[in-house]
Amino acid sequence: MEMKISNCFPTQKWCGGASLSRQVNVRFYPLPSQRLPPASGKMRQRRNFSLQNKKKQTKTINIERPPDVDLQLSDDIDSDTEKMSKQSLSNSNQEVPIEENVDTSTETKSSDESTYSSVDSNEEGQPSSVHLKDLIGMIRNAEKNIHLLNEARVHALEELQKVLGEKEDLHGKINILEMKLAETDARLRVASQEKIHVELLEDQLGKLKNELSSSRGSEENVLHVNNSVPLSRSDLVNSLSEQCDSLRKENMLLKQDLQSMKSELSLVKETDERILMLEKERSVLESSLSELESKLAASQEGVSELSALKLECKNLYEKVEHLQALLAKATKQADQAISVLQQNQELRKKVDRLEESLEEASIYKLSSEKLQQYNEQMQQKIKLLDERLQRSDEEIQSYVQLHQDSVKEFQDTLDNLKNETKKKALDEPVDEMPSEFWSRLLLMIEGWSMEKKISKDDAKLLRELVWKRDRRICDAYMSCKEKNDREILAAFLRFTSSPTRPGLHIIHIAAEMAPVAKVGGLGDVVAGLGKALQEKGHLVEIVLPKYDCMQYESIKDMKVLDVVVESYFDGRLYNNNIWTGTVEGLPVYFIEPQHPGKFFCRGQLYGEHDDFKRFSFFSRVALEFLLQAEKRPDIIHCHDWQTAFVAPLYWEIYVPKGLDSARICFTCHNFEYQGTAPASELTSCGLDAYHLNRPDRMQDNSANDRINPVKGAIVFSNIVTTVSPTYAQEVRSVQGGKGLHATINSHSKKFAGILNGIDTAAWNPASDNFLKVQYSASDIDGKIENKEALRRLLGLSSSDFRQPLVGCITRLVPQKGVHLIRHAVYRTLELGGQFVLLGSSPVPHIQREFEDIANHFQNHEHARLVLKYDEALSHLIYAASDMLIIPSIFEPCGLTQMIAMRYGSIPIARKTGGLNDSVFDVDDDSIPLQFRNGFTFATADEQGFNNALERAFNYYMNNYEIWKEFVQKDMSIDFSWDSSASQYEELYEKAVLRARAASRN
């Protein structure tokens, strides 16, 4: 008897978090072995065994059905059960043959006994006691299993009853959320269907129990007949075998029913779990609904108040516009009146002149000849006056020219005197140093010469400088006497080069340059450092990709050269056009690949699926261009992973081709981005992946089958820098190095951190055209007017000009501490300030989160979030803000804090990376007073940020005069590129001098 139950329950995701309040554990007893033991014994022993078994009564199991459960069986199941019962009874009747001829001859009996004994010498045609025990044990275990199943069924029915009750309670509330809980109704209907299946199984188990009871009764009848009437031994054995087969079949059916019952129980459990989950969801939805209703009521009240305020504002605006119109009309009338008055005055003057002339005319009208003579005399006098004026103008012009010539001559004389004085000071021997000093220098030079560290000609020149006691060599030694011999040697070799030699030839190969192609701080660094080095007398050139999305209006004199540069990529040669132009006064070469992939015509700089190919292609073309243009740079400076390929390409491919004059400098602006890719992709640009995919070269430290361009640049460069001293220390740790700490530490001798600068010409509040009012450190009143202009622009309240304004200008990425920026909005409002955010996020969920916050504050009078990039607005926020927050989790350098101080906005920054090197807390007694310029906090949590923000508010609100002095001091700090460029210049010159010294040897 089999029943096939279809599983109609919904998917598991609706009940993943629920748990059953009650669990039913069902343990089934194993059936004894069904193997028939060999028959033995005599008929008498079998008859005694039957009598003993007859005394034993099997226990019946009374299963009470819950009164509230109505179980109905289908006609098909009833008919199947009835047929099986009849068949079982007929089989049991056939298995008990009765011998009619009891009296037989002794001879026949003995022959029968001998025949039976040959079958089983221990039994007289009856099964052994062991066999009957097995049969009875099978029946008892089956009864126990049925009993356990009935207990499980009772528990399941109780749980189903609870489920049905809860379903009825939920129906009224689920109707409210019809759209969200439509699936719940379907699942409850499925649960009710499963209940019917369980009831059917229960009735079926009752039928099985009845069958088992009838089977026990038939067995007792058989035993009774066997005691009274002897059977033929072979027939009895056959009947018992058939009965055992029947019991086996019934046992198999019981097992199948048990399995189906287990599946039904598991489905019942899942139903309970789903109901609990739905109950929880219902409670959550009810609470959310109540909360929304309360918010809706509050918002309706606010809307009513807001509508009234809007109406009042509209009336006020209309009145103001009317007054403005009246004022304009009155002003126009006044202007007209003034002009009429002026015209009247001029007419009055003309009338007076006419009256005078009439009087004169009346005097001379009697004599026309006298009048004519008078006119002629007047004409002559006028002519004489004109001649005198012309001569005087010529004399004045000559005097001015003589004065200018004398000033120029004086300036030239002064410059000549300065140069002669400077030259005389350099040429004069140094007499204050003892003779031992010069002897030591001479011995040092002789030692270098003998060790062949310098050439004979260089040694001769250095000896002459020592003999003459030249001030330059003295100053050079004193400046580096604490350094090692190699650095002293490099300093001395400067004097052996030609004194008329120009500055260094430096070429930057980069993916960005402000303002033509800028995404982050890299573009500012390339432009700012390039201009500062150019001002120091060096030849600086920039090589960039020609993006289709550049700001072409910032490029002057742009044109394409009549030359094509061929470069290798992916096994073939590709043509490249070279464009030239000037950006911020720097010469720039733009490379336009003629590759079918249109590498730099994508509408954006980064973020493409093939960025590794795009920039490895560009790096190779840039070096190919330098080779074919026969340039001989002293320094090739590459930046970040996009042009990190330059270092290995230069040494592996282009030095053998003859481009060997340069030293390579690599600057990593952020070790978060390393550009790793499968090693096979390196072969596209012509590099040998098998040769370079090694732990000591370009193999990524976390994956043996990947290439790391940043690691390759560190290994293959002569100079490696990052953008602040603190960040240079942070990246040597496991956490800060992002997997490259071991590589950085192994190349630490050529690794340095140099703090970036800012373009003080572009970021200058005294000449910034984006501002409402320009101002300077000596006159900071313009900040108040710019704050008022920003408030009007963004619709913020202007009732209190002293109310502090907190600004934030940033990319909304996890690195920038977005959780603290979000917290800052609310905390600033709690402290009584105003908050303005300008920025956007490339991370979708962060952008959505801040869009929700912006919508929440879109009509707030003290907070505004502008989620886009706006260059003009950023200048105005810097000028208007009293404080500017930079709560970065890590910050390699950061320019925001420097620009903020340049505009008099006090930074509130976390102590990390470049922020730690440029912002020093006003309350830190370990910092000299003149360097304290902001408010800092160490831990990236709300408590640390709150402490810094509250201290800043306290200073602003309670010590405003001290705050103004604080602002003036910050605006006077020099964050220009001059100091940073000098450090790069020193690194460049040392690398070049070391290269020249090595080439001489």
Tab-separated table of C-alpha atoms in Angstrom, residues 351-708:
chain	number	residue	atom	x	y	z
A	351	VAL	CA	23.313	131.369	-22.003
A	352	ASP	CA	25.812	133.251	-19.815
A	353	ARG	CA	28.481	132.785	-22.445
A	354	LEU	CA	26.107	133.982	-25.151
A	355	GLU	CA	25.220	137.020	-23.117
A	356	GLU	CA	28.899	137.817	-22.643
A	357	SER	CA	29.582	137.279	-26.320
A	358	LEU	CA	26.584	139.512	-27.185
A	359	GLU	CA	27.976	142.196	-24.977
A	360	GLU	CA	31.359	141.894	-26.665
A	361	ALA	CA	29.667	141.804	-30.065
A	362	SER	CA	27.727	144.957	-29.230
A	363	ILE	CA	31.007	146.648	-28.352
A	364	TYR	CA	32.664	145.678	-31.654
A	365	LYS	CA	29.691	145.710	-33.974
A	366	LEU	CA	30.241	149.366	-34.792
A	367	SER	CA	33.549	148.478	-36.348
A	368	SER	CA	33.682	145.290	-38.394
A	369	GLU	CA	37.228	145.975	-39.370
A	370	LYS	CA	38.336	145.975	-35.754
A	371	LEU	CA	36.461	142.688	-35.208
A	372	GLN	CA	38.195	141.088	-38.164
A	373	GLN	CA	41.561	142.283	-36.945
A	374	TYR	CA	40.739	140.917	-33.534
A	375	ASN	CA	39.891	137.532	-34.995
A	376	GLU	CA	43.119	137.385	-36.942
A	377	GLN	CA	45.099	138.251	-33.835
A	378	MET	CA	43.294	135.540	-31.905
A	379	GLN	CA	44.061	132.973	-34.609
A	380	GLN	CA	47.729	133.896	-34.493
A	381	LYS	CA	47.792	133.625	-30.713
A	382	ILE	CA	46.124	130.193	-30.888
A	383	LYS	CA	48.671	129.025	-33.422
A	384	LEU	CA	51.529	130.221	-31.225
A	385	LEU	CA	50.031	128.449	-28.237
A	386	ASP	CA	49.737	125.178	-30.194
A	387	GLU	CA	53.354	125.393	-31.252
A	388	ARG	CA	54.466	126.045	-27.694
A	389	LEU	CA	52.374	123.117	-26.425
A	390	GLN	CA	53.859	120.791	-29.031
A	391	ARG	CA	57.396	121.855	-28.125
A	392	SER	CA	56.670	121.373	-24.439
A	393	ASP	CA	55.245	117.871	-25.105
A	394	GLU	CA	58.374	116.945	-27.014
A	395	GLU	CA	60.583	118.242	-24.221
A	396	ILE	CA	58.581	116.312	-21.620
A	397	GLN	CA	58.802	113.133	-23.702
A	398	SER	CA	62.539	113.535	-24.019
A	399	TYR	CA	62.835	114.042	-20.264
A	400	VAL	CA	60.781	110.886	-19.623
A	401	GLN	CA	62.932	108.895	-22.035
A	402	LEU	CA	66.079	110.186	-20.362
A	403	HIS	CA	64.679	109.215	-16.973
A	404	GLN	CA	63.820	105.694	-18.162
A	405	ASP	CA	67.242	105.280	-19.700
A	406	SER	CA	68.896	106.420	-16.521
A	407	VAL	CA	66.760	104.027	-14.426
A	408	LYS	CA	67.625	101.139	-16.715
A	409	GLU	CA	71.287	102.049	-16.626
A	410	PHE	CA	71.131	102.247	-12.839
A	411	GLN	CA	69.446	98.801	-12.659
A	412	ASP	CA	72.008	97.249	-14.993
A	413	THR	CA	74.811	98.755	-12.955
A	414	LEU	CA	73.235	97.459	-9.750
A	415	ASP	CA	72.839	93.950	-11.226
A	416	ASN	CA	76.447	93.967	-12.412
A	417	LEU	CA	77.589	95.046	-8.983
A	418	LYS	CA	75.534	92.258	-7.386
A	419	ASN	CA	76.931	89.646	-9.764
A	420	GLU	CA	80.473	90.874	-9.267
A	421	THR	CA	80.003	90.875	-5.503
A	422	LYS	CA	78.554	87.363	-5.600
A	423	LYS	CA	81.318	86.129	-7.885
A	424	LYS	CA	83.957	87.824	-5.741
A	425	ALA	CA	82.472	86.203	-2.649
A	426	LEU	CA	82.601	82.788	-4.330
A	427	ASP	CA	86.102	83.336	-5.686
A	428	GLU	CA	87.502	84.554	-2.417
A	429	PRO	CA	89.311	81.822	-0.538
A	430	VAL	CA	87.997	80.610	2.797
A	431	ASP	CA	90.516	81.617	5.423
A	432	GLU	CA	88.596	80.791	8.562
A	433	MET	CA	88.921	76.994	8.116
A	434	PRO	CA	92.110	75.410	9.579
A	435	SER	CA	94.692	73.782	7.361
A	436	GLU	CA	93.788	70.355	8.753
A	437	PHE	CA	90.338	70.720	7.148
A	438	TRP	CA	91.768	71.236	3.660
A	439	SER	CA	94.302	68.462	4.172
A	440	ARG	CA	91.528	66.080	5.093
A	441	LEU	CA	89.623	67.041	1.943
A	442	LEU	CA	92.738	66.539	-0.164
A	443	LEU	CA	93.367	63.081	1.317
A	444	MET	CA	89.726	62.159	0.720
A	445	ILE	CA	90.007	63.147	-2.964
A	446	GLU	CA	93.266	61.219	-3.351
A	447	GLY	CA	91.630	58.141	-1.834
A	448	TRP	CA	88.749	58.342	-4.296
A	449	SER	CA	91.229	58.659	-7.143
A	450	MET	CA	93.249	55.644	-6.057
A	451	GLU	CA	90.097	53.577	-5.554
A	452	LYS	CA	89.015	54.666	-9.064
A	453	LYS	CA	85.775	56.130	-7.813
A	454	ILE	CA	86.522	59.294	-9.787
A	455	SER	CA	88.495	59.904	-12.967
A	456	LYS	CA	91.904	61.572	-13.051
A	457	ASP	CA	90.482	64.726	-14.636
A	458	ASP	CA	87.810	65.026	-11.944
A	459	ALA	CA	90.431	64.475	-9.233
A	460	LYS	CA	92.598	67.203	-10.763
A	461	LEU	CA	89.728	69.700	-10.785
A	462	LEU	CA	88.795	68.882	-7.205
A	463	ARG	CA	92.409	69.270	-6.094
A	464	GLU	CA	92.549	72.718	-7.661
A	465	LEU	CA	89.388	73.724	-5.783
A	466	VAL	CA	90.917	72.505	-2.533
A	467	TRP	CA	94.210	74.268	-3.216
A	468	LYS	CA	92.339	77.485	-3.914
A	469	ARG	CA	90.268	76.914	-0.786
A	470	ASP	CA	87.114	77.424	-2.840
A	471	ARG	CA	84.083	78.411	-0.764
A	472	ARG	CA	81.734	76.228	-2.857
A	473	ILE	CA	83.507	72.968	-2.030
A	474	CYS	CA	83.702	73.969	1.603
A	475	ASP	CA	79.970	74.642	1.737
A	476	ALA	CA	79.230	71.374	-0.101
A	477	TYR	CA	81.254	69.349	2.406
A	478	MET	CA	79.750	71.109	5.430
A	479	SER	CA	76.216	70.490	4.142
A	480	CYS	CA	76.731	66.733	3.806
A	481	LYS	CA	79.524	65.941	6.276
A	482	GLU	CA	77.120	63.806	8.359
A	483	LYS	CA	76.297	61.674	5.295
A	484	ASN	CA	78.170	58.736	3.822
A	485	ASP	CA	81.088	58.909	1.392
A	486	ARG	CA	78.918	58.163	-1.640
A	487	GLU	CA	76.690	61.189	-1.039
A	488	ILE	CA	79.714	63.425	-0.371
A	489	LEU	CA	81.250	62.167	-3.624
A	490	ALA	CA	78.034	62.968	-5.515
A	491	ALA	CA	78.029	66.475	-4.059
A	492	PHE	CA	81.687	67.051	-5.044
A	493	LEU	CA	81.166	65.759	-8.592
A	494	ARG	CA	78.748	68.619	-9.247
A	495	PHE	CA	81.740	70.941	-9.471
A	496	THR	CA	83.392	68.842	-12.162
A	497	SER	CA	80.565	69.437	-14.637
A	498	SER	CA	80.434	72.454	-16.905
A	499	PRO	CA	79.463	75.586	-14.982
A	500	THR	CA	77.273	76.677	-17.870
A	501	ARG	CA	75.315	73.394	-17.946
A	502	PRO	CA	71.511	73.968	-17.967
A	503	GLY	CA	69.085	72.310	-15.555
A	504	LEU	CA	67.843	68.722	-15.748
A	505	HIS	CA	65.674	67.409	-18.563
A	506	ILE	CA	62.640	65.840	-16.854
A	507	ILE	CA	59.820	64.001	-18.648
A	508	HIS	CA	56.616	63.037	-16.791
A	509	ILE	CA	54.656	60.112	-18.251
A	510	ALA	CA	51.239	60.101	-16.582
A	511	ALA	CA	47.564	59.277	-17.075
A	512	GLU	CA	46.325	62.627	-15.677
A	513	MET	CA	47.208	66.319	-15.682
A	514	ALA	CA	45.132	69.178	-14.334
A	515	PRO	CA	43.120	70.794	-15.683
A	516	VAL	CA	42.873	68.961	-19.044
A	517	ALA	CA	42.465	65.412	-17.706
A	518	LYS	CA	41.831	65.209	-13.984
A	519	VAL	CA	40.094	62.612	-11.818
A	520	GLY	CA	41.942	62.946	-8.510
A	521	GLY	CA	45.063	64.367	-6.900
A	522	LEU	CA	47.390	62.809	-9.492
A	523	GLY	CA	46.451	65.461	-12.060
A	524	ASP	CA	47.206	68.267	-9.598
A	525	VAL	CA	50.596	66.753	-8.724
A	526	VAL	CA	51.748	66.390	-12.340
A	527	ALA	CA	50.801	69.981	-13.166
A	528	GLY	CA	51.962	71.559	-9.894
A	529	LEU	CA	55.283	69.711	-9.657
A	530	GLY	CA	55.990	70.286	-13.342
A	531	LYS	CA	55.490	74.066	-13.070
A	532	ALA	CA	57.589	74.297	-9.888
A	533	LEU	CA	60.484	72.390	-11.496
A	534	GLN	CA	60.209	74.561	-14.590
A	535	GLU	CA	60.496	77.694	-12.460
A	536	LYS	CA	63.710	76.276	-10.974
A	537	GLY	CA	65.293	76.258	-14.415
A	538	HIS	CA	64.697	72.656	-15.496
A	539	LEU	CA	63.310	71.514	-18.821
A	540	VAL	CA	60.011	69.768	-18.041
A	541	GLU	CA	57.852	67.900	-20.582
A	542	ILE	CA	54.643	65.893	-20.081
A	543	VAL	CA	53.399	62.862	-22.053
A	544	LEU	CA	49.651	62.100	-21.808
A	545	PRO	CA	47.090	59.950	-23.626
A	546	LYS	CA	44.828	61.924	-25.957
A	547	TYR	CA	41.462	61.274	-24.346
A	548	ASP	CA	38.305	62.171	-26.201
A	549	CYS	CA	36.873	63.646	-22.978
A	550	MET	CA	39.679	66.131	-22.202
A	551	GLN	CA	39.072	69.826	-21.559
A	552	TYR	CA	40.482	70.954	-24.891
A	553	GLU	CA	39.792	74.601	-24.113
A	554	SER	CA	42.612	74.471	-21.531
A	555	ILE	CA	45.167	73.472	-24.210
A	556	LYS	CA	46.884	76.243	-26.146
A	557	ASP	CA	48.347	75.936	-29.652
A	558	MET	CA	47.285	72.311	-30.028
A	559	LYS	CA	48.315	70.694	-33.297
A	560	VAL	CA	49.208	67.295	-34.706
A	561	LEU	CA	52.751	66.584	-35.836
A	562	ASP	CA	53.429	65.432	-39.347
A	563	VAL	CA	54.966	62.219	-38.096
A	564	VAL	CA	53.712	58.746	-37.222
A	565	VAL	CA	55.207	56.696	-34.384
A	566	GLU	CA	54.983	52.918	-34.764
A	567	SER	CA	54.813	50.780	-31.619
A	568	TYR	CA	54.591	47.054	-30.944
A	569	PHE	CA	51.525	45.500	-29.298
A	570	ASP	CA	49.920	42.047	-29.440
A	571	GLY	CA	52.406	40.769	-32.000
A	572	ARG	CA	52.126	43.570	-34.566
A	573	LEU	CA	52.944	47.260	-35.146
A	574	TYR	CA	50.372	50.038	-34.692
A	575	ASN	CA	50.576	53.672	-35.828
A	576	ASN	CA	50.195	56.524	-33.334
A	577	ASN	CA	49.598	60.226	-33.951
A	578	ILE	CA	51.469	62.744	-31.788
A	579	TRP	CA	49.755	66.006	-30.794
A	580	THR	CA	51.461	68.953	-29.077
A	581	GLY	CA	50.189	71.854	-27.001
A	582	THR	CA	50.888	73.878	-23.879
A	583	VAL	CA	49.006	73.439	-20.615
A	584	GLU	CA	49.628	75.889	-17.768
A	585	GLY	CA	52.798	76.920	-19.589
A	586	LEU	CA	54.167	73.355	-19.798
A	587	PRO	CA	54.903	71.557	-23.098
A	588	VAL	CA	52.681	68.481	-23.404
A	589	TYR	CA	52.687	65.606	-25.925
A	590	PHE	CA	49.364	63.825	-26.462
A	591	ILE	CA	49.493	60.278	-27.873
A	592	GLU	CA	46.578	59.176	-30.074
A	593	PRO	CA	46.720	55.415	-30.831
A	594	GLN	CA	45.441	54.152	-34.183
A	595	HIS	CA	44.377	50.897	-32.538
A	596	PRO	CA	41.018	49.275	-33.402
A	597	GLY	CA	40.224	49.054	-29.687
A	598	LYS	CA	39.942	52.886	-29.517
A	599	PHE	CA	41.726	52.791	-26.175
A	600	PHE	CA	41.257	56.451	-25.243
A	601	CYS	CA	37.950	57.207	-26.962
A	602	ARG	CA	35.732	55.801	-24.216
A	603	GLY	CA	34.256	58.967	-22.706
A	604	GLN	CA	36.139	58.453	-19.432
A	605	LEU	CA	39.703	58.086	-18.185
A	606	TYR	CA	39.440	54.908	-16.089
A	607	GLY	CA	37.033	52.121	-15.247
A	608	GLU	CA	37.170	50.136	-18.486
A	609	HIS	CA	37.400	46.329	-18.614
A	610	ASP	CA	40.696	46.490	-20.527
A	611	ASP	CA	42.485	49.194	-18.516
A	612	PHE	CA	45.563	46.950	-18.177
A	613	LYS	CA	45.903	46.736	-21.987
A	614	ARG	CA	45.099	50.427	-22.521
A	615	PHE	CA	47.801	51.770	-20.234
A	616	SER	CA	50.451	49.153	-20.981
A	617	PHE	CA	49.978	50.137	-24.641
A	618	PHE	CA	50.345	53.837	-23.749
A	619	SER	CA	53.492	53.223	-21.652
A	620	ARG	CA	55.174	51.442	-24.552
A	621	VAL	CA	54.188	54.147	-27.074
A	622	ALA	CA	55.483	56.891	-24.740
A	623	LEU	CA	58.957	55.292	-24.585
A	624	GLU	CA	58.895	54.593	-28.331
A	625	PHE	CA	58.160	58.272	-28.923
A	626	LEU	CA	61.136	59.348	-26.770
A	627	LEU	CA	63.377	56.930	-28.695
A	628	GLN	CA	62.245	58.013	-32.152
A	629	ALA	CA	62.347	61.715	-31.193
A	630	GLU	CA	65.972	61.150	-30.064
A	631	LYS	CA	65.296	62.724	-26.677
A	632	ARG	CA	67.976	62.296	-23.991
A	633	PRO	CA	66.148	63.013	-20.706
A	634	ASP	CA	67.904	62.908	-17.359
A	635	ILE	CA	64.774	61.791	-15.484
A	636	ILE	CA	61.683	59.860	-16.623
A	637	HIS	CA	59.041	60.256	-13.916
A	638	CYS	CA	56.055	57.850	-14.068
A	639	HIS	CA	53.017	57.841	-11.781
A	640	ASP	CA	50.743	55.132	-10.327
A	641	TRP	CA	50.040	51.714	-11.817
A	642	GLN	CA	48.787	53.124	-15.144
A	643	THR	CA	52.336	54.121	-16.165
A	644	ALA	CA	54.262	51.784	-13.846
A	645	PHE	CA	54.980	49.655	-16.957
A	646	VAL	CA	57.477	52.345	-18.014
A	647	ALA	CA	60.122	51.127	-15.533
A	648	PRO	CA	60.431	47.485	-16.713
A	649	LEU	CA	59.909	48.473	-20.372
A	650	TYR	CA	62.749	51.006	-20.137
A	651	TRP	CA	65.338	48.586	-18.724
A	652	GLU	CA	64.201	45.432	-20.536
A	653	ILE	CA	63.580	46.825	-24.056
A	654	TYR	CA	64.617	50.455	-24.580
A	655	VAL	CA	68.006	50.665	-22.864
A	656	PRO	CA	69.349	48.037	-25.330
A	657	LYS	CA	67.870	50.148	-28.153
A	658	GLY	CA	69.853	53.235	-27.080
A	659	LEU	CA	67.421	55.140	-24.826
A	660	ASP	CA	69.787	54.910	-21.850
A	661	SER	CA	70.372	58.447	-20.566
A	662	ALA	CA	67.637	58.592	-17.940
A	663	ARG	CA	67.062	57.514	-14.367
A	664	ILE	CA	63.540	56.264	-13.586
A	665	CYS	CA	61.479	57.850	-10.793
A	666	PHE	CA	58.182	56.203	-9.802
A	667	THR	CA	55.587	57.851	-7.559
A	668	CYS	CA	52.707	55.805	-6.122
A	669	HIS	CA	49.933	58.146	-5.029
A	670	ASN	CA	47.776	55.407	-3.453
A	671	PHE	CA	48.833	51.799	-2.809
A	672	GLU	CA	45.168	50.783	-2.718
A	673	TYR	CA	45.239	50.587	-6.527
A	674	GLN	CA	47.886	48.228	-7.979
A	675	GLY	CA	46.425	47.143	-11.349
A	676	THR	CA	47.124	43.411	-10.973
A	677	ALA	CA	46.248	41.138	-13.919
A	678	PRO	CA	46.984	37.603	-15.176
A	679	ALA	CA	50.642	37.189	-16.066
A	680	SER	CA	49.803	36.307	-19.661
A	681	GLU	CA	48.509	39.847	-20.337
A	682	LEU	CA	51.996	41.280	-19.830
A	683	THR	CA	53.179	39.792	-23.115
A	684	SER	CA	50.922	42.150	-25.109
A	685	CYS	CA	53.294	45.098	-24.632
A	686	GLY	CA	56.357	42.995	-25.478
A	687	LEU	CA	57.588	42.108	-21.986
A	688	ASP	CA	58.581	38.506	-21.193
A	689	ALA	CA	55.996	37.268	-18.696
A	690	TYR	CA	57.991	34.105	-17.929
A	691	HIS	CA	61.083	36.196	-17.196
A	692	LEU	CA	59.263	38.792	-15.062
A	693	ASN	CA	56.715	36.625	-13.234
A	694	ARG	CA	59.111	35.947	-10.371
A	695	PRO	CA	58.901	36.884	-6.673
A	696	ASP	CA	61.852	39.279	-6.974
A	697	ARG	CA	60.409	41.075	-10.029
A	698	MET	CA	56.752	41.609	-10.988
A	699	GLN	CA	54.953	38.593	-9.523
A	700	ASP	CA	52.110	39.637	-7.224
A	701	ASN	CA	52.850	38.764	-3.603
A	702	SER	CA	49.415	37.188	-3.062
A	703	ALA	CA	49.012	35.206	-6.323
A	704	ASN	CA	51.718	33.388	-8.264
A	705	ASP	CA	49.870	33.619	-11.585
A	706	ARG	CA	49.308	37.394	-11.493
A	707	ILE	CA	51.469	40.392	-12.405
A	708	ASN	CA	51.631	43.519	-10.216
